[in-house]
Amino acid sequence: GWSGRKNRAAQSLAVYERLNAEDFRLWKLKGDVADTKGDRQAAIAAYGKAYDLGKYNDIGIAHLFVKAMAGSPPKRTAEIDALQPEIEHLMNDFALAVNRNTHFVSLSRNVEGLVETAKLLIVLFPADAATYQAIIDDVTAKAESDRAKFSARPEGLLWR
C-alpha cells in the first residue's frame, strides 16, 4: 500500500544520502518530500542545502528555496532580501547561458526554472518587476525559437 511505498522511498533517500550527500538532487528530493508533508522548516533546510550545492546547475532550486522561505501567500523575509542580489546574478548568468547554448533549452528545465524564479521575484519585489519580466521575455523567446528549429529538423540518428 501507500504506507509501504512511502517507507521504501524514505529508505531509498537514506541510502542515497549515505552514498552521495553532496548531490544537490538528493536535497531537492528531500525538500519535495518535506514540502509534500507540509513541513515548511524541513523543506527550507533541504532546499537550502540543494541551493548551496546546485545553484550553478539548476536555477529551479532557487525558486523552490525562495518559495519555501516565502510561504503561502508569499511574503518577503530578511533572508529572501539578503539572497535577492545573488539570485539576480544567477538569473542573469542562466539567461546568458540560455541565449548562448541551446543545450540549456533542450537538455534541462532551466528555462522553466528561470521563468518560475522570475515570476516569484515579481511577486516579492514588485519594484523590480520590469527587470524580471525582461528576463522572462528574453529566455521564453529564445527557448521558443530554439525549440521551433529543433522541431523543424528531419528525424535523424542524433535528434528527435
Short mmCIF file of C-alpha atoms in Angstrom, two decimals:
data_model
loop_
_atom_site.label_atom_id
_atom_site.label_comp_id
_atom_site.label_asym_id
_atom_site.label_seq_id
_atom_site.Cartn_x
_atom_site.Cartn_y
_atom_site.Cartn_z
CA GLY A 1 0.00 0.00 0.00
CA TRP A 2 0.77 3.68 0.14
CA SER A 3 2.44 3.44 3.56
CA GLY A 4 4.83 0.76 2.30
CA ARG A 5 5.79 2.86 -0.72
CA LYS A 6 6.46 5.89 1.49
CA ASN A 7 8.67 3.78 3.74
CA ARG A 8 10.61 2.39 0.76
CA ALA A 9 11.01 5.90 -0.63
CA ALA A 10 12.35 7.14 2.73
CA GLN A 11 14.75 4.19 2.88
CA SER A 12 15.93 4.91 -0.67
CA LEU A 13 16.62 8.55 0.21
CA ALA A 14 18.54 7.48 3.31
CA VAL A 15 20.72 5.14 1.21
CA TYR A 16 21.20 7.86 -1.41
CA GLU A 17 22.28 10.29 1.32
CA ARG A 18 24.84 7.83 2.71
CA LEU A 19 26.26 7.28 -0.77
CA ASN A 20 26.23 10.83 -2.12
CA ALA A 21 25.24 13.54 0.34
CA GLU A 22 26.85 16.18 -1.88
CA ASP A 23 24.38 15.64 -4.74
CA PHE A 24 22.01 18.61 -4.83
CA ARG A 25 19.30 16.41 -6.38
CA LEU A 26 19.09 14.41 -3.15
CA TRP A 27 18.39 17.56 -1.18
CA LYS A 28 15.86 18.74 -3.75
CA LEU A 29 14.01 15.44 -3.34
CA LYS A 30 14.18 15.73 0.44
CA GLY A 31 12.76 19.25 0.13
CA ASP A 32 9.99 17.97 -2.13
CA VAL A 33 9.11 15.27 0.43
CA ALA A 34 9.11 17.76 3.31
CA ASP A 35 7.02 20.22 1.28
CA THR A 36 4.51 17.47 0.44
CA LYS A 37 4.27 16.62 4.14
CA GLY A 38 3.70 20.29 4.98
CA ASP A 39 6.94 20.50 6.98
CA ARG A 40 8.00 24.00 5.92
CA GLN A 41 11.12 24.20 8.11
CA ALA A 42 12.44 20.86 6.83
CA ALA A 43 11.66 21.95 3.26
CA ILE A 44 13.56 25.22 3.77
CA ALA A 45 16.54 23.34 5.22
CA ALA A 46 16.62 20.76 2.43
CA TYR A 47 16.08 23.26 -0.39
CA GLY A 48 18.72 25.50 1.20
CA LYS A 49 21.24 22.65 1.09
CA ALA A 50 20.20 21.88 -2.52
CA TYR A 51 20.66 25.55 -3.39
CA ASP A 52 24.12 25.67 -1.82
CA LEU A 53 25.21 22.54 -3.70
CA GLY A 54 23.41 23.03 -7.02
CA LYS A 55 22.67 26.69 -7.66
CA TYR A 56 25.02 26.73 -10.67
CA ASN A 57 23.42 23.60 -12.17
CA ASP A 58 19.69 24.17 -11.74
CA ILE A 59 18.13 27.62 -11.32
CA GLY A 60 14.86 25.93 -10.35
CA ILE A 61 16.42 25.18 -6.96
CA ALA A 62 16.46 28.94 -6.27
CA HIS A 63 12.73 29.05 -7.00
CA LEU A 64 11.98 26.17 -4.63
CA PHE A 65 14.17 27.61 -1.87
CA VAL A 66 12.68 31.10 -2.05
CA LYS A 67 9.15 29.72 -2.40
CA ALA A 68 9.60 27.65 0.76
CA MET A 69 11.00 30.64 2.66
CA ALA A 70 8.25 32.97 1.40
CA GLY A 71 5.40 30.68 2.44
CA SER A 72 1.86 30.89 1.18
CA PRO A 73 0.81 33.51 0.34
CA PRO A 74 4.38 34.60 -0.45
CA LYS A 75 5.91 37.19 1.86
CA ARG A 76 9.36 38.76 1.80
CA THR A 77 11.67 37.91 4.67
CA ALA A 78 15.04 39.29 5.69
CA GLU A 79 16.60 36.06 4.41
CA ILE A 80 15.00 36.49 0.99
CA ASP A 81 16.05 40.13 0.86
CA ALA A 82 19.64 39.10 1.62
CA LEU A 83 19.54 36.42 -1.07
CA GLN A 84 17.98 38.61 -3.79
CA PRO A 85 21.26 40.00 -5.24
CA GLU A 86 22.79 36.53 -5.55
CA ILE A 87 19.67 35.10 -7.17
CA GLU A 88 19.50 38.03 -9.59
CA HIS A 89 23.12 37.36 -10.53
CA LEU A 90 22.36 33.67 -11.07
CA MET A 91 19.29 34.53 -13.13
CA ASN A 92 21.36 36.78 -15.38
CA ASP A 93 24.00 34.06 -15.76
CA PHE A 94 21.37 31.45 -16.65
CA ALA A 95 19.67 33.86 -19.10
CA LEU A 96 23.04 34.40 -20.77
CA ALA A 97 23.60 30.64 -20.92
CA VAL A 98 20.16 30.10 -22.48
CA ASN A 99 20.98 32.67 -25.14
CA ARG A 100 24.40 31.20 -25.91
CA ASN A 101 23.82 27.47 -25.58
CA THR A 102 20.83 25.59 -26.92
CA HIS A 103 21.61 22.73 -24.52
CA PHE A 104 20.21 24.85 -21.71
CA VAL A 105 16.95 24.85 -23.65
CA SER A 106 16.81 21.28 -24.92
CA LEU A 107 18.53 19.26 -22.19
CA SER A 108 17.29 20.77 -18.95
CA ARG A 109 14.40 22.53 -17.26
CA ASN A 110 16.49 25.65 -16.68
CA VAL A 111 14.30 27.83 -18.91
CA GLU A 112 11.21 26.83 -16.95
CA GLY A 113 13.08 27.17 -13.65
CA LEU A 114 14.28 30.62 -14.61
CA VAL A 115 10.76 31.73 -15.55
CA GLU A 116 9.33 30.32 -12.29
CA THR A 117 12.03 32.08 -10.27
CA ALA A 118 11.47 35.40 -12.05
CA LYS A 119 7.68 35.18 -11.60
CA LEU A 120 8.10 34.59 -7.87
CA LEU A 121 10.50 37.52 -7.57
CA ILE A 122 8.00 39.74 -9.39
CA VAL A 123 5.53 38.98 -6.58
CA LEU A 124 8.12 39.53 -3.83
CA PHE A 125 9.90 42.53 -5.36
CA PRO A 126 7.30 44.41 -7.43
CA ALA A 127 9.58 47.44 -7.79
CA ASP A 128 11.91 45.23 -9.87
CA ALA A 129 9.13 43.59 -11.89
CA ALA A 130 10.25 45.12 -15.21
CA THR A 131 13.73 43.61 -14.84
CA TYR A 132 12.34 40.17 -14.06
CA GLN A 133 9.75 40.38 -16.85
CA ALA A 134 12.50 41.26 -19.33
CA ILE A 135 14.36 38.08 -18.31
CA ILE A 136 11.17 36.04 -18.76
CA ASP A 137 10.50 37.57 -22.19
CA ASP A 138 14.10 37.06 -23.32
CA VAL A 139 14.51 33.40 -22.32
CA THR A 140 10.99 32.47 -23.42
CA ALA A 141 11.57 33.91 -26.89
CA LYS A 142 14.95 32.17 -27.19
CA ALA A 143 13.50 28.85 -26.00
CA GLU A 144 10.58 29.08 -28.43
CA SER A 145 12.99 29.84 -31.29
CA ASP A 146 15.36 27.00 -30.41
CA ARG A 147 12.52 24.53 -29.90
CA ALA A 148 10.95 25.51 -33.24
CA LYS A 149 14.28 24.95 -35.02
CA PHE A 150 14.69 21.60 -33.31
CA SER A 151 11.15 20.52 -34.22
CA ALA A 152 11.67 21.50 -37.86
CA ARG A 153 14.67 19.21 -38.28
CA PRO A 154 14.12 15.94 -40.07
CA GLU A 155 14.33 12.83 -37.92
CA GLY A 156 17.86 11.52 -37.61
CA LEU A 157 20.11 9.39 -35.50
CA LEU A 158 21.22 12.25 -33.28
CA TRP A 159 17.96 14.10 -32.76
CA ARG A 160 14.24 13.61 -32.23
#
